[in-house]
Short mmCIF file of N, CA and C in Angstrom, two decimals:
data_model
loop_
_atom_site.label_atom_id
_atom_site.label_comp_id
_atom_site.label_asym_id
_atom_site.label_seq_id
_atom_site.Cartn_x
_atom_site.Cartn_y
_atom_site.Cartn_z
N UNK A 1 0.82 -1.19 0.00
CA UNK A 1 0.00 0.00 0.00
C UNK A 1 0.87 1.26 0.00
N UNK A 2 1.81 1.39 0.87
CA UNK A 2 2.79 2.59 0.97
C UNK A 2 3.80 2.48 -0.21
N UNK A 3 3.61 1.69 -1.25
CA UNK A 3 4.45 1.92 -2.35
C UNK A 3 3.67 2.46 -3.69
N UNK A 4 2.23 2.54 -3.30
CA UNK A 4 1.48 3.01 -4.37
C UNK A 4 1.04 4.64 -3.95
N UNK A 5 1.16 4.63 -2.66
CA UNK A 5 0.37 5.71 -1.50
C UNK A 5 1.55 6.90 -2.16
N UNK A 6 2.73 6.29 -2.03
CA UNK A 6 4.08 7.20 -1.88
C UNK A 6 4.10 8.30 -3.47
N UNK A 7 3.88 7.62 -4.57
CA UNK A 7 4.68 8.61 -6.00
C UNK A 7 2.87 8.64 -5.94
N UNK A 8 1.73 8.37 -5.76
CA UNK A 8 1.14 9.23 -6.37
C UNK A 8 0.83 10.60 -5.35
N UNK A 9 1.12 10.90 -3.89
CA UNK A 9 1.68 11.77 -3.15
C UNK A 9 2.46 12.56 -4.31
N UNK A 10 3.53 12.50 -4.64
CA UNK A 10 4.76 13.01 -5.17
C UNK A 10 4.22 13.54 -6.18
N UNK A 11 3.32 12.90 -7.31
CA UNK A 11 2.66 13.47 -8.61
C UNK A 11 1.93 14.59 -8.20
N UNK A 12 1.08 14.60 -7.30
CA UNK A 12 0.29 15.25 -6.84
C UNK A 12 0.69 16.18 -6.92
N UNK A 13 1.76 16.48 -5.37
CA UNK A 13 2.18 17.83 -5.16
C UNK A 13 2.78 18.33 -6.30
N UNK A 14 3.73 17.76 -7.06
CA UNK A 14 4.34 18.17 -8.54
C UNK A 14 3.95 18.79 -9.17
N UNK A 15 2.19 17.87 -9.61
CA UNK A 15 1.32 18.52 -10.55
C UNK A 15 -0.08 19.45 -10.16
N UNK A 16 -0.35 19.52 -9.12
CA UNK A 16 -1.56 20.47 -8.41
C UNK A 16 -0.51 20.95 -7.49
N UNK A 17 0.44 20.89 -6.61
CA UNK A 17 0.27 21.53 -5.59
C UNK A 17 1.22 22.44 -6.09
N UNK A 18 2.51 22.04 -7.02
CA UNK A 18 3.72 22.95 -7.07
C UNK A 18 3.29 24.19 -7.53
N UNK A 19 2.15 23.94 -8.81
CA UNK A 19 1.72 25.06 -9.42
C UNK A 19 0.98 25.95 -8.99
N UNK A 20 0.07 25.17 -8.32
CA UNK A 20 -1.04 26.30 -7.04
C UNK A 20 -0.17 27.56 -6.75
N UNK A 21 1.16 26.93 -5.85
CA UNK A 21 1.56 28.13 -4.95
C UNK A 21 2.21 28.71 -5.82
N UNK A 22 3.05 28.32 -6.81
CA UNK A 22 3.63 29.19 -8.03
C UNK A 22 2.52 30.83 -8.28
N UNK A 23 1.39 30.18 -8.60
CA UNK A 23 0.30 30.79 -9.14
C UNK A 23 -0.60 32.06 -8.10
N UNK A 24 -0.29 31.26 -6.92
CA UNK A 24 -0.90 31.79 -5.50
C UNK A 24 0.24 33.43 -5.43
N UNK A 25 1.47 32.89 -5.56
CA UNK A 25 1.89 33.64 -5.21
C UNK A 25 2.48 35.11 -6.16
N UNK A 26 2.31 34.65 -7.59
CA UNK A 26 2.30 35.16 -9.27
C UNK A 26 1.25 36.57 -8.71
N UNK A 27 0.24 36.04 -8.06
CA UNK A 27 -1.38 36.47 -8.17
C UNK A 27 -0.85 37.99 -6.83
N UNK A 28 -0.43 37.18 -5.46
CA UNK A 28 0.09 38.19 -4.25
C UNK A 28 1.04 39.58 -4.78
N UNK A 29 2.23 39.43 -5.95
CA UNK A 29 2.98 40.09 -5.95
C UNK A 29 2.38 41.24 -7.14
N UNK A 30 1.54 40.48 -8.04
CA UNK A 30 0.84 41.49 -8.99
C UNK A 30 -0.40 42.71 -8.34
N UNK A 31 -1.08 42.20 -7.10
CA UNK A 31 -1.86 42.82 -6.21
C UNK A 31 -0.59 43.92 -5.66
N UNK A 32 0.58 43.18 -4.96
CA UNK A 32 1.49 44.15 -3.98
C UNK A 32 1.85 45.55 -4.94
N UNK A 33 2.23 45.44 -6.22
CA UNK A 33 2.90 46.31 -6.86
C UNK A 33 2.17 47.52 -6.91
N UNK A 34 0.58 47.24 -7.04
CA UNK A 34 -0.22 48.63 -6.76
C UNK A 34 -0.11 49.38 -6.00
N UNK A 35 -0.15 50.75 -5.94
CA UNK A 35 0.10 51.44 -4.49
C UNK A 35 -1.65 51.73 -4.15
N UNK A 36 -1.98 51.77 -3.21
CA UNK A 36 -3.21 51.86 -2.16
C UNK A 36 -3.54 53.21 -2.25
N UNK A 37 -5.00 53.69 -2.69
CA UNK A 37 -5.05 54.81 -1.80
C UNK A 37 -4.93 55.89 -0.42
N UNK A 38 -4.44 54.48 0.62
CA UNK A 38 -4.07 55.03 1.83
C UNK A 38 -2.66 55.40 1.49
N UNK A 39 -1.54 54.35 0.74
CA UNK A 39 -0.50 55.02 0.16
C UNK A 39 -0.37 56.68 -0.46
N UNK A 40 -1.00 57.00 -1.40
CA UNK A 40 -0.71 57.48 -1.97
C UNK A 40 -1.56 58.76 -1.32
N UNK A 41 -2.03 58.73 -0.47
CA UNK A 41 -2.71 59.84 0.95
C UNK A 41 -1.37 59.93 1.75
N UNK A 42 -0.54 59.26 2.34
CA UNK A 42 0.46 59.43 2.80
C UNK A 42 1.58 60.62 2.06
N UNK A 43 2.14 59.56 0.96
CA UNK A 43 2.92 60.54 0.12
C UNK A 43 2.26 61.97 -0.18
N UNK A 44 1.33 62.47 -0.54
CA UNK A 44 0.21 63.28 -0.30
C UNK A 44 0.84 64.07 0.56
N UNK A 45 0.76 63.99 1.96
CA UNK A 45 0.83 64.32 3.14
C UNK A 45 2.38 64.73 3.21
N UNK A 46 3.11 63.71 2.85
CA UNK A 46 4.95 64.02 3.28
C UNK A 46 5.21 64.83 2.21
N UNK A 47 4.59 65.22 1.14
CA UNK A 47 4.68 66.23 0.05
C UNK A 47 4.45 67.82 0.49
N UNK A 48 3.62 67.70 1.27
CA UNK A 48 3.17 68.83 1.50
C UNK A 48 4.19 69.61 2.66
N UNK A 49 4.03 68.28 3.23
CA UNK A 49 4.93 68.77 4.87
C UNK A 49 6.53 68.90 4.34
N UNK A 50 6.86 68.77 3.08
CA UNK A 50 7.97 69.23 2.67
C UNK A 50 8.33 70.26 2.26
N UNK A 51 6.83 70.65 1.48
CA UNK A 51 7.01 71.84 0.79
C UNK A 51 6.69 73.11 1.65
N UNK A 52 6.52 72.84 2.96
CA UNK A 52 6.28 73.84 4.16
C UNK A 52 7.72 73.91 4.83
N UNK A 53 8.50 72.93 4.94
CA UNK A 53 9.72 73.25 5.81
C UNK A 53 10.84 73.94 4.53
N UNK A 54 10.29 73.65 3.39
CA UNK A 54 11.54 74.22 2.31
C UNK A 54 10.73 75.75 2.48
N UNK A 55 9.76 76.23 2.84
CA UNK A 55 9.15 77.68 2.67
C UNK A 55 9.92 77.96 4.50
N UNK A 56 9.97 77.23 4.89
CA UNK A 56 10.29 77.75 6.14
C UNK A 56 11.70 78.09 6.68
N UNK A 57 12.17 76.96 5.98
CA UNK A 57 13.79 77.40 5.37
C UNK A 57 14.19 78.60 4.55
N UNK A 58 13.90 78.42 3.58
CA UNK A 58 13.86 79.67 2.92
C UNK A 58 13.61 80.98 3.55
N UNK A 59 12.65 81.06 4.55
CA UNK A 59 12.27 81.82 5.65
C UNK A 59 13.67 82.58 6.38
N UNK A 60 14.26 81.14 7.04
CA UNK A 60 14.78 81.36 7.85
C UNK A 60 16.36 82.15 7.25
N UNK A 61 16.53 81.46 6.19
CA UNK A 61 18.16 82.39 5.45
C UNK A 61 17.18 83.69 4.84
N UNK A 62 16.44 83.98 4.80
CA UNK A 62 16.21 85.60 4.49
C UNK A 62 16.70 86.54 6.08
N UNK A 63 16.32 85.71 7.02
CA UNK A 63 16.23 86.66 8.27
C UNK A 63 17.70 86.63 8.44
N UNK A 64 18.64 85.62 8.24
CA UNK A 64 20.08 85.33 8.47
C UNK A 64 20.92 85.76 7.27
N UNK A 65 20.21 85.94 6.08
CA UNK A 65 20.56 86.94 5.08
C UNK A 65 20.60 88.58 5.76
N UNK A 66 19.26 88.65 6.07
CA UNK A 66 18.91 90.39 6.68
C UNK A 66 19.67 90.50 7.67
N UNK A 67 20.53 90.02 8.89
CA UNK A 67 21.76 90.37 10.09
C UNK A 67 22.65 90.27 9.31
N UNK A 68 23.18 89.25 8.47
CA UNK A 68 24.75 88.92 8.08
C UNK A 68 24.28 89.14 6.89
N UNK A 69 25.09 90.39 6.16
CA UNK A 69 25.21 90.18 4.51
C UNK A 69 26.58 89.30 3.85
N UNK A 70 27.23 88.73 4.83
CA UNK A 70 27.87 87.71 3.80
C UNK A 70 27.85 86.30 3.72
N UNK A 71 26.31 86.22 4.62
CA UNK A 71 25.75 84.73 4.31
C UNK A 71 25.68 84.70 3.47
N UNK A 72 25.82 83.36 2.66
CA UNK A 72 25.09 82.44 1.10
C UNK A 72 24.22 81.38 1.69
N UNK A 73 23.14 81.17 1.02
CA UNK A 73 22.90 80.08 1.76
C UNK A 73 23.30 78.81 0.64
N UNK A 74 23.57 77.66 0.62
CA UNK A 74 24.13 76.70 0.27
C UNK A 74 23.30 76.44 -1.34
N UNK A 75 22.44 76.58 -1.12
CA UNK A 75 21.64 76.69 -2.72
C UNK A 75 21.07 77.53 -3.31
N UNK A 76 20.34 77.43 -4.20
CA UNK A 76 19.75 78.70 -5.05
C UNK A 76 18.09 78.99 -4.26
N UNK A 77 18.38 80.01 -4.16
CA UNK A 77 17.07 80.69 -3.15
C UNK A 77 15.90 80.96 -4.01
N UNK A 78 16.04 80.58 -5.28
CA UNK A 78 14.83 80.60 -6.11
C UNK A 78 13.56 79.65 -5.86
N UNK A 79 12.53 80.10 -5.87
CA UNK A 79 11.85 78.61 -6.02
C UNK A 79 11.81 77.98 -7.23
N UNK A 80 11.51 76.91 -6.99
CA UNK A 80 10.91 75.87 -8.14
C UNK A 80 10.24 76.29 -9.36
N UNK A 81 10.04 76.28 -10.69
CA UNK A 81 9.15 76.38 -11.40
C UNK A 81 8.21 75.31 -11.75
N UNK A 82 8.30 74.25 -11.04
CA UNK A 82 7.27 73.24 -11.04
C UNK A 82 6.23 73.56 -10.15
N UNK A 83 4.76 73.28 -10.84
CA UNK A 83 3.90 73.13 -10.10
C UNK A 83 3.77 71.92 -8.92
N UNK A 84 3.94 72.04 -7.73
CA UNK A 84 3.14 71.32 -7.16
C UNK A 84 2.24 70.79 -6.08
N UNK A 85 1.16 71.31 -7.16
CA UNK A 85 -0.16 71.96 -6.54
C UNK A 85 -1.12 70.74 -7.09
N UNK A 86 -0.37 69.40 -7.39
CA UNK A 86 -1.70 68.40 -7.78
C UNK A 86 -2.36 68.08 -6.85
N UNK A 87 -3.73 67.41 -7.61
CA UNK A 87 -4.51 67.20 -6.16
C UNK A 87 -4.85 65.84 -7.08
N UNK A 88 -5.28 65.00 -6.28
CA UNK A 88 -5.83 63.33 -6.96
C UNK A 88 -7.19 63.24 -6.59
#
């Protein structure tokens, strides 16, 4: 009995089971690659809160510009010409 029990075990998993999880898991990583709307509410969020500390920076070397005139500050004090003002 355990010599007939044994390879069709072995076929089995080979032929239904190997591929299942192949497939199971084909299926998990094509779902993962999407980003979430809670994602992309986040980034959202760290976008914004960036573009407030670069205004606040900027802030701060005008006032350290206005005591010391031979500060530079390390980059170009221009802003951006990119919009970004998207909204989703």
């Amino acid at each position: 009995m355990e010599d007939v029990f044994l390879p069709i075990m072995i076929v089995g998993m080979l032929f239904i089971g190997l591929p299942w999880v192949i497939m199971h898991y084909i299926t998990k990583w094509k779902q993962a690659g999407t980003i979430t709307g809670e994602d992309e509410k986040l980034l959202d969020e760290l976008h914004y809160l960036a573009r407030q500390l670069e205004e606040r920076l900027q802030t701060v070397e005008r006032i350290i510009a206005a005591d010391n005139p031979d500060f530079r500050p390390a980059r170009n004090a221009e802003p951006d010409q990119y919009d970004f003002s998207r909204s989703n």
